[in-house]
mmCIF file of C-alpha atoms in Angstrom:
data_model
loop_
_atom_site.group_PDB
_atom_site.id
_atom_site.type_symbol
_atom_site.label_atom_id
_atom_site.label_comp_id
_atom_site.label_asym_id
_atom_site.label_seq_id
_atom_site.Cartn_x
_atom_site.Cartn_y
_atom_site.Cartn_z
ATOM 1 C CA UNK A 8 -28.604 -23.023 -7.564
ATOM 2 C CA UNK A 9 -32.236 -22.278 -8.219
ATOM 3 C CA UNK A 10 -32.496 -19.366 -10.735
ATOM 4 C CA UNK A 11 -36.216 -19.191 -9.939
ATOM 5 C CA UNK A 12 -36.281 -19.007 -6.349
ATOM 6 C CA UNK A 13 -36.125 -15.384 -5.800
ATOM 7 C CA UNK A 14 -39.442 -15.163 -8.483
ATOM 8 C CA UNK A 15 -42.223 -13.403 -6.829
ATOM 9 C CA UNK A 16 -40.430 -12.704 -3.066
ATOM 10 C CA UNK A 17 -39.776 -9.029 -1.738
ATOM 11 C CA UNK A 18 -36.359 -7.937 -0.928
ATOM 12 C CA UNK A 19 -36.057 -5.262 1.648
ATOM 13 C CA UNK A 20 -32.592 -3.518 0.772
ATOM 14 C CA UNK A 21 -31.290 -0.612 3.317
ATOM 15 C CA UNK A 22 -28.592 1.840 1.994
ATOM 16 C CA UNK A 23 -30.475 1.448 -1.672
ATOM 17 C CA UNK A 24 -29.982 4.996 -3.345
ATOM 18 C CA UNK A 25 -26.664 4.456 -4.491
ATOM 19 C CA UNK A 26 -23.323 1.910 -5.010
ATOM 20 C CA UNK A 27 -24.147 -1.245 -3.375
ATOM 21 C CA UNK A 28 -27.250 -0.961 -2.456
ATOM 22 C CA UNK A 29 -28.658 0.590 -6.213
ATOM 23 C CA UNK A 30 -26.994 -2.585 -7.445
ATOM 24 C CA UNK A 31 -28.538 -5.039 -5.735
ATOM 25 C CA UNK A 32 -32.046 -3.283 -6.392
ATOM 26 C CA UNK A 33 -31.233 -4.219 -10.282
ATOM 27 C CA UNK A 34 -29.807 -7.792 -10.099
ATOM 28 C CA UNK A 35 -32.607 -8.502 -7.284
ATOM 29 C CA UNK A 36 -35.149 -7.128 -9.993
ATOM 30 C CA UNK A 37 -33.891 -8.520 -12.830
ATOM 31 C CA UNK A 38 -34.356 -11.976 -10.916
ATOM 32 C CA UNK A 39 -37.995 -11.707 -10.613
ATOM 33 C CA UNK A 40 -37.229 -10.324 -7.233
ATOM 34 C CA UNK A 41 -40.298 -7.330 -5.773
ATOM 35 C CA UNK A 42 -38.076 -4.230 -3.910
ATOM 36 C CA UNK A 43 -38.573 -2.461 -1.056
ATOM 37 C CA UNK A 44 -35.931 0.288 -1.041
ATOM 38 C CA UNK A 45 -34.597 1.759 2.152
ATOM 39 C CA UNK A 46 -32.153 5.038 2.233
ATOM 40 C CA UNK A 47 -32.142 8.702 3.460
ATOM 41 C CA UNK A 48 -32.336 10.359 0.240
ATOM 42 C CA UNK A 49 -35.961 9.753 -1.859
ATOM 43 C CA UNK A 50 -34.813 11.420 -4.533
ATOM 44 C CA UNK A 51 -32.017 8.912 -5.532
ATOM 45 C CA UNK A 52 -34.865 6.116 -4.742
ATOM 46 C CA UNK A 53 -37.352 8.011 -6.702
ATOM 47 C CA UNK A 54 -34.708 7.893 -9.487
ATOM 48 C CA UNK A 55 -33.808 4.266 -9.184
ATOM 49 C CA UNK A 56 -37.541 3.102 -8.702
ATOM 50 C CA UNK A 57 -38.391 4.703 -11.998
ATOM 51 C CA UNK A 58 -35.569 3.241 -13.769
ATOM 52 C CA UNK A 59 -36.124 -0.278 -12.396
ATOM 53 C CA UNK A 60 -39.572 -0.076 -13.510
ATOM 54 C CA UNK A 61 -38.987 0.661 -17.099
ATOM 55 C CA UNK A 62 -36.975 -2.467 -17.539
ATOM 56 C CA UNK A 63 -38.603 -5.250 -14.556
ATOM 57 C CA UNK A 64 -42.133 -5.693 -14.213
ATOM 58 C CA UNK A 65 -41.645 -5.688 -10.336
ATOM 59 C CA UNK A 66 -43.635 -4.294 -7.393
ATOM 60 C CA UNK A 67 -41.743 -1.644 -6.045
ATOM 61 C CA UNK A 68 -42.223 0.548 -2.625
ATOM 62 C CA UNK A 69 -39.902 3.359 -1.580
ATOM 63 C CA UNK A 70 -39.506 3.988 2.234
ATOM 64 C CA UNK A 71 -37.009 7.223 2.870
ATOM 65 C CA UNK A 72 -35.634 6.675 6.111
ATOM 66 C CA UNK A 73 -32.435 7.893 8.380
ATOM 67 C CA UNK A 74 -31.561 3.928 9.545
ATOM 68 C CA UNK A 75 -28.950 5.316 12.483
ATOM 69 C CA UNK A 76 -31.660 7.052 14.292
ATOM 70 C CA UNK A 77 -32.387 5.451 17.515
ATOM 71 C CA UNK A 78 -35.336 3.336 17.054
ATOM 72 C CA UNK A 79 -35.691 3.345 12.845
ATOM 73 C CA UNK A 80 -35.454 -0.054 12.641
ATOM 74 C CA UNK A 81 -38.341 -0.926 14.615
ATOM 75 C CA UNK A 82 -40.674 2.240 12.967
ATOM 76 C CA UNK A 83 -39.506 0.264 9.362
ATOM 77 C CA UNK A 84 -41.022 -3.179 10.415
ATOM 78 C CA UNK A 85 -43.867 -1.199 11.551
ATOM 79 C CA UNK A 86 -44.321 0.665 8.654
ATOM 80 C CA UNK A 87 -43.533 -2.702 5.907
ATOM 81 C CA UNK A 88 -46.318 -4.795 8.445
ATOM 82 C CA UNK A 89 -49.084 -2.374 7.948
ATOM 83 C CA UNK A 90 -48.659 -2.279 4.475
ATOM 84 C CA UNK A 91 -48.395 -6.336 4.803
ATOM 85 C CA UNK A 92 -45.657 -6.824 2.787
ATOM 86 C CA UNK A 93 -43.509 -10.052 3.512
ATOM 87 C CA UNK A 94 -40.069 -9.727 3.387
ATOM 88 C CA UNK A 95 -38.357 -12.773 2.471
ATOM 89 C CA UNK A 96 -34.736 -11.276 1.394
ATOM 90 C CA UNK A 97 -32.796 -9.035 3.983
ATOM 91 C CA UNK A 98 -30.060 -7.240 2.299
ATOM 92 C CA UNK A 99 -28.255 -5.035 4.889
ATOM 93 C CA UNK A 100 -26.454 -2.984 3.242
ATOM 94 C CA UNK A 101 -26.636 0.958 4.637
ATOM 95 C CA UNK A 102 -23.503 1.556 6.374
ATOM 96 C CA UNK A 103 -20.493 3.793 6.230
ATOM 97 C CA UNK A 104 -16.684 3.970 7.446
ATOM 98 C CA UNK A 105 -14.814 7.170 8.719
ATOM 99 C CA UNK A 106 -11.198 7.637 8.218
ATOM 100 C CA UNK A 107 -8.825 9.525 9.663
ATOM 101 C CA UNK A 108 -6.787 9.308 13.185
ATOM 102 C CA UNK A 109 -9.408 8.260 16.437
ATOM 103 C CA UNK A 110 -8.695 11.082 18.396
ATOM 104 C CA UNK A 111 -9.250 13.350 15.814
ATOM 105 C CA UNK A 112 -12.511 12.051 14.707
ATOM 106 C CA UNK A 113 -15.735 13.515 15.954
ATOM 107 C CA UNK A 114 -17.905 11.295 18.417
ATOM 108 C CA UNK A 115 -20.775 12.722 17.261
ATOM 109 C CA UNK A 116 -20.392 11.626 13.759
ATOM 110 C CA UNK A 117 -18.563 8.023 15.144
ATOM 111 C CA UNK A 118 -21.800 7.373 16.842
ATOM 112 C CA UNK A 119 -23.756 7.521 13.819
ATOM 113 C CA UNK A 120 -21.642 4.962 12.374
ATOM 114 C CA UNK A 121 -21.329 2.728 14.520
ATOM 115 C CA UNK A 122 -25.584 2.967 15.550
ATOM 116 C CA UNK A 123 -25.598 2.475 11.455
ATOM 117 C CA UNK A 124 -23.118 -0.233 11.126
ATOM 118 C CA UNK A 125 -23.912 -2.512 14.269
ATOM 119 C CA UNK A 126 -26.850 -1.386 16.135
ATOM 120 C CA UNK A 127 -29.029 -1.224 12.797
ATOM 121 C CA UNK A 128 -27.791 -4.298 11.558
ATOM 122 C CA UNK A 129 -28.693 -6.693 14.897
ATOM 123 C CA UNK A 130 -32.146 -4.964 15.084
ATOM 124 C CA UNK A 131 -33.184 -5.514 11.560
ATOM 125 C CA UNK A 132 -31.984 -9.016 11.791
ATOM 126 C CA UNK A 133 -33.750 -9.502 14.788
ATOM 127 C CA UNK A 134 -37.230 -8.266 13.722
ATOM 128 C CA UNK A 135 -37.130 -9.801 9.842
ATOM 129 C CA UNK A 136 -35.544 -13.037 10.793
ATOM 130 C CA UNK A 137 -38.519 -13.805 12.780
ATOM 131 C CA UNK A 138 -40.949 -14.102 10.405
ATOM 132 C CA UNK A 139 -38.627 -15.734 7.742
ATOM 133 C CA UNK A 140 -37.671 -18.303 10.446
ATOM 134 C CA UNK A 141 -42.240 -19.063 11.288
ATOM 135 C CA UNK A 142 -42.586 -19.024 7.271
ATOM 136 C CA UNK A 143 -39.567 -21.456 6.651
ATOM 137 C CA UNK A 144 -38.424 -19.170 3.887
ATOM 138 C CA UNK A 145 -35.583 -16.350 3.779
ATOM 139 C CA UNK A 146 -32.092 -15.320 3.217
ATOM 140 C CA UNK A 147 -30.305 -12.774 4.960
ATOM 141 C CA UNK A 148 -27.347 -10.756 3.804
ATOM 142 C CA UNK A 149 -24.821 -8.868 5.945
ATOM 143 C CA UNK A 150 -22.286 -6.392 4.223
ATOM 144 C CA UNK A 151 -18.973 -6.379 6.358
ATOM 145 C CA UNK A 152 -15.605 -5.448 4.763
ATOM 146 C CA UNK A 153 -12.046 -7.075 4.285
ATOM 147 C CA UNK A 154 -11.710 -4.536 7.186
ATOM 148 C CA UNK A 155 -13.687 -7.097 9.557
ATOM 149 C CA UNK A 156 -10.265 -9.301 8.984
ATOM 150 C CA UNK A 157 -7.371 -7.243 10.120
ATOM 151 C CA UNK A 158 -7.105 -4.167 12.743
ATOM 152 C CA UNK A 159 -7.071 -0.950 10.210
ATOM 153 C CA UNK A 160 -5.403 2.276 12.285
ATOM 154 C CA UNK A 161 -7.351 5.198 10.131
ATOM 155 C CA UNK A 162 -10.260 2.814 10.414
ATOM 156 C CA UNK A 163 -9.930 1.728 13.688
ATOM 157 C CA UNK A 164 -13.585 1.875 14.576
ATOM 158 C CA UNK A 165 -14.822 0.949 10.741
ATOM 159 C CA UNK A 166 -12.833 -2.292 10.797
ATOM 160 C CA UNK A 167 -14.027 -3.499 14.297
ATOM 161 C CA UNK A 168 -17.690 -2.489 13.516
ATOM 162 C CA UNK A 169 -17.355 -4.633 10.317
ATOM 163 C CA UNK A 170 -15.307 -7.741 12.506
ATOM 164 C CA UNK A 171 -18.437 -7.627 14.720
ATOM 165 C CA UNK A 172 -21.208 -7.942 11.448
ATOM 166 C CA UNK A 173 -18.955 -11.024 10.193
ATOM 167 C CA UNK A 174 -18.779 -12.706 13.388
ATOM 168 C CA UNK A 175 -22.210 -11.676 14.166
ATOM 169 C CA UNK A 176 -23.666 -12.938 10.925
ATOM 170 C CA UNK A 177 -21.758 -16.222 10.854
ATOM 171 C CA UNK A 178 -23.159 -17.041 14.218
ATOM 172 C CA UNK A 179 -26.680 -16.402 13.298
ATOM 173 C CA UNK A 180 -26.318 -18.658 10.234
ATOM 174 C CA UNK A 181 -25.078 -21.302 12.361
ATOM 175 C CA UNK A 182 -28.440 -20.875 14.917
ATOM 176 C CA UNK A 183 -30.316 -21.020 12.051
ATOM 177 C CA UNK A 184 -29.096 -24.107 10.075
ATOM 178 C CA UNK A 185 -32.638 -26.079 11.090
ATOM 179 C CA UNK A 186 -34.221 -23.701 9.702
ATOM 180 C CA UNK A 187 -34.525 -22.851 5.176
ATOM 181 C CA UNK A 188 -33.509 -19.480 6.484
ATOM 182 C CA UNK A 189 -29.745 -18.467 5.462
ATOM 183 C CA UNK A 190 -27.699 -15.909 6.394
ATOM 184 C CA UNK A 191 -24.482 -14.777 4.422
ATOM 185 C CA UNK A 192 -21.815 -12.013 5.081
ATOM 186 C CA UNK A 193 -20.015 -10.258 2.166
ATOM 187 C CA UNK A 194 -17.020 -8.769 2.425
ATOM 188 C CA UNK A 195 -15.875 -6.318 -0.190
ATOM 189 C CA UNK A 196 -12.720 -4.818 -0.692
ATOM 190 C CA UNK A 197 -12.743 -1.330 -1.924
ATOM 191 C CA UNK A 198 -15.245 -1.120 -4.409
ATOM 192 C CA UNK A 199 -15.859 1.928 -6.657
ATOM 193 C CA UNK A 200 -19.100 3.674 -4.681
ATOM 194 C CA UNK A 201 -19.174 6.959 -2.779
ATOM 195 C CA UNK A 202 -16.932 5.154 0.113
ATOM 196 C CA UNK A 203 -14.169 7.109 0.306
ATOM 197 C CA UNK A 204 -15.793 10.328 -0.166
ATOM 198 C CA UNK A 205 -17.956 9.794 2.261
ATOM 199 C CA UNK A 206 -15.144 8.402 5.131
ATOM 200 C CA UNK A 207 -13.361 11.176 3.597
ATOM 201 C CA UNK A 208 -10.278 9.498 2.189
ATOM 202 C CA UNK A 209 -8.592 10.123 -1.446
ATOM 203 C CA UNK A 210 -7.867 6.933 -2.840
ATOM 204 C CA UNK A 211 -4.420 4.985 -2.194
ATOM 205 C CA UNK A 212 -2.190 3.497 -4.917
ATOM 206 C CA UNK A 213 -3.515 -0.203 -2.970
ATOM 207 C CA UNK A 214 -6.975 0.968 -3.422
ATOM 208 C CA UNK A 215 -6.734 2.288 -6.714
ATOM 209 C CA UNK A 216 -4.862 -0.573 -7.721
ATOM 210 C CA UNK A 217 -7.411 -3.122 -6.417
ATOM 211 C CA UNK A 218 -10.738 -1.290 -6.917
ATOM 212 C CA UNK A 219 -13.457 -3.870 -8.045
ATOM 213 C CA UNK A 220 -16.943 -2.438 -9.545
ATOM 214 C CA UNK A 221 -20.133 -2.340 -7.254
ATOM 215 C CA UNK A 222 -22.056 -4.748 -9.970
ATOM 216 C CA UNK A 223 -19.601 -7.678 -9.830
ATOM 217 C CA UNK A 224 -19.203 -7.507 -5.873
ATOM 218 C CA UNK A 225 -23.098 -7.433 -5.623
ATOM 219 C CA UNK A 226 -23.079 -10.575 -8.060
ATOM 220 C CA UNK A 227 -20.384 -12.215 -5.828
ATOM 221 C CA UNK A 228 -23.070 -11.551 -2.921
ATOM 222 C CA UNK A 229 -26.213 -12.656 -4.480
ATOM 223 C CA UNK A 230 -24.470 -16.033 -6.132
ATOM 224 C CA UNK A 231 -22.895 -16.816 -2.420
ATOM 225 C CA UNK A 232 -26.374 -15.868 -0.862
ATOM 226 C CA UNK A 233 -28.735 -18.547 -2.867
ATOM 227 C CA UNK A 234 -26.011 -21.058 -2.281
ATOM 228 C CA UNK A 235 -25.903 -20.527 1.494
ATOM 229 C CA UNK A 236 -22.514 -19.714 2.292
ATOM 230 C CA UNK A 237 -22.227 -18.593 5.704
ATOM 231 C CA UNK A 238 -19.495 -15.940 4.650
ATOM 232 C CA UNK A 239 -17.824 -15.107 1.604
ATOM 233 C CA UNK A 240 -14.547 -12.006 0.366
ATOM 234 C CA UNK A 241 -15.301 -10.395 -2.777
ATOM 235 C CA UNK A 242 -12.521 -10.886 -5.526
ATOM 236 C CA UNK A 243 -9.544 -13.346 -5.437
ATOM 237 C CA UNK A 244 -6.984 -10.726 -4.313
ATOM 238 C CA UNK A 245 -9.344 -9.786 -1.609
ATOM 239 C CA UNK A 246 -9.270 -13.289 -0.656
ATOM 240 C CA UNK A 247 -5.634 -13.871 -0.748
ATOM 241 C CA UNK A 248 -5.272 -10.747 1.250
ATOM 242 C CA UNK A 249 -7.161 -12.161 3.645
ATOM 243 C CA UNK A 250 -5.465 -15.787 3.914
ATOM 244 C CA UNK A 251 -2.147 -13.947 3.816
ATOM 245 C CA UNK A 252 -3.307 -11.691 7.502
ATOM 246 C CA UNK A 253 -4.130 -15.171 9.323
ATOM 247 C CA UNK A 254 -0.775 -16.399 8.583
ATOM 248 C CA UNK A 255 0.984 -13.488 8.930
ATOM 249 C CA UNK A 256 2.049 -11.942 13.088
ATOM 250 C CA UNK A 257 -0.882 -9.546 13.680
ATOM 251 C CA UNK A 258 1.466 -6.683 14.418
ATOM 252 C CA UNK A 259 2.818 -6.997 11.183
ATOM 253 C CA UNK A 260 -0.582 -6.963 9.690
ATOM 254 C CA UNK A 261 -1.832 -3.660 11.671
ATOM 255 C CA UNK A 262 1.427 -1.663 10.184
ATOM 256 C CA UNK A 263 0.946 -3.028 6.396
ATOM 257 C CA UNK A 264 -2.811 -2.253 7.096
ATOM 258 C CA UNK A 265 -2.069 1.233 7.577
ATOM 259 C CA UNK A 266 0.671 2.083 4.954
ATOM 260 C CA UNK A 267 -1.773 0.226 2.287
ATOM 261 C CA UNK A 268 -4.325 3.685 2.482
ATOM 262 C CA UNK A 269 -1.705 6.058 3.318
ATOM 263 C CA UNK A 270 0.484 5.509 0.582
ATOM 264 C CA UNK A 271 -0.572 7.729 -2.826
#
């Protein structure tokens, strides 16, 4: 793997004002890499940017932006062409999960997330791919979840959001093999960002128990990324979670899927 490659390009990273996406803002700088952060709330990005600049000499531009609203993705690209900046990394990243029992979850709120976690995601693909594809240059990466293995009751919708982002992303990898464009999908386990607050979940034992740190998963992504794997789990207990659920009967699966974030 090419240490150097990143050097110079501009990363566009959506979701970037804190966990994840923060995290790959600093490894993507600290490889040479010029930022364009993407999130809601500019005063988290304002925060990072300045931090990021006292320790990389990087360009970096700071676009606050609600990704889940109908049409954001396209006003983005507008808004990144005019300033003609070239985007030659794709990390998308913004995204979050809901838990609690389907019929008690509000659409409204079920809506955003799944505009957020599958609409978003296609569309940006769709309009930054292009250009990476004409310039024979760009990598691509898709944030799914060990979720996107395994039917989750209490994440019902979460998990088949994220199934759709893995299958989706693998598939576009594979169209694009002719190409020096590469897309990857990471899949984390639970990782120690604002997650669970957010889906509004306290912690299991499991998750407590397995709980990996946002830098090391983002490492996991970047490394897999530059090397072009089409897919990749975060963390060998993730993985061998995710062997065990292929050889194990799906019903079975579903049930230990839900007592693993019920039980404290």
């Amino acid at each position: 793997m090419n240490s150097t490659i990143l050097q110079g390009r501009t990363a566009l990273i959506t979701g970037a004002s804190s966990g994840l996406g923060a995290d790959f803002a600093r490894q993507l700088a600290a490889r040479g890499c010029h930022l364009i952060l993407v999130a809601r709330r500019e005063d988290r990005l304002r925060g990072l940017e300045q931090e990021i600049a006292l320790q990389y000499p990087v360009e970096i531009s700071v676009i606050p932006m609600d990704l889940s609203r109908r049409g954001a993705p396209q006003a983005l690209y507008d808004q990144v062409t005019a300033a003609a900046k070239t985007v030659d990394v794709l990390i998308n990243n913004a995204g979050f999960g809901l838990h609690g029992h389907f019929l008690e979850i509000p659409w409204e709120r079920e809506e955003e997330m799944l505009m957020l976690d599958i609409v978003t995601v296609v569309h940006m693909t769709k309009l930054f791919a292009k250009g990476m594809v004409e310039r024979n240059f760009g990598y691509i990466l898709q944030i799914a979840s060990i979720g996107a293995y395994q039917s989750s009751p209490t994440y019902a919708s979460y998990a088949a959001a994220k199934a759709f982002v893995l299958h989706y992303g693998e598939a576009i990898n594979y169209e694009l093999r002719r190409s020096n464009v590469r897309c990857t999908v990471l899949s984390p386990g639970i990782t120690a960002t604002e997650f669970l607050e957010v889906a509004g979940q306290r912690p299991s034992f499991y998750q407590r128990l397995v709980m990996m740190d946002s830098s090391t998963v983002v490492r996991i992504g970047i490394e897999s990324l530059l090397s072009g794997r089409p897919s990749i789990v975060a963390g060998r207990l993730n993985a061998f979670t995710v062997w065990l659920n292929r050889i194990m009967p799906r019903r079975w699966a579903t049930a230990i899927a839900e007592r693993l974030v019920s039980i404290s």
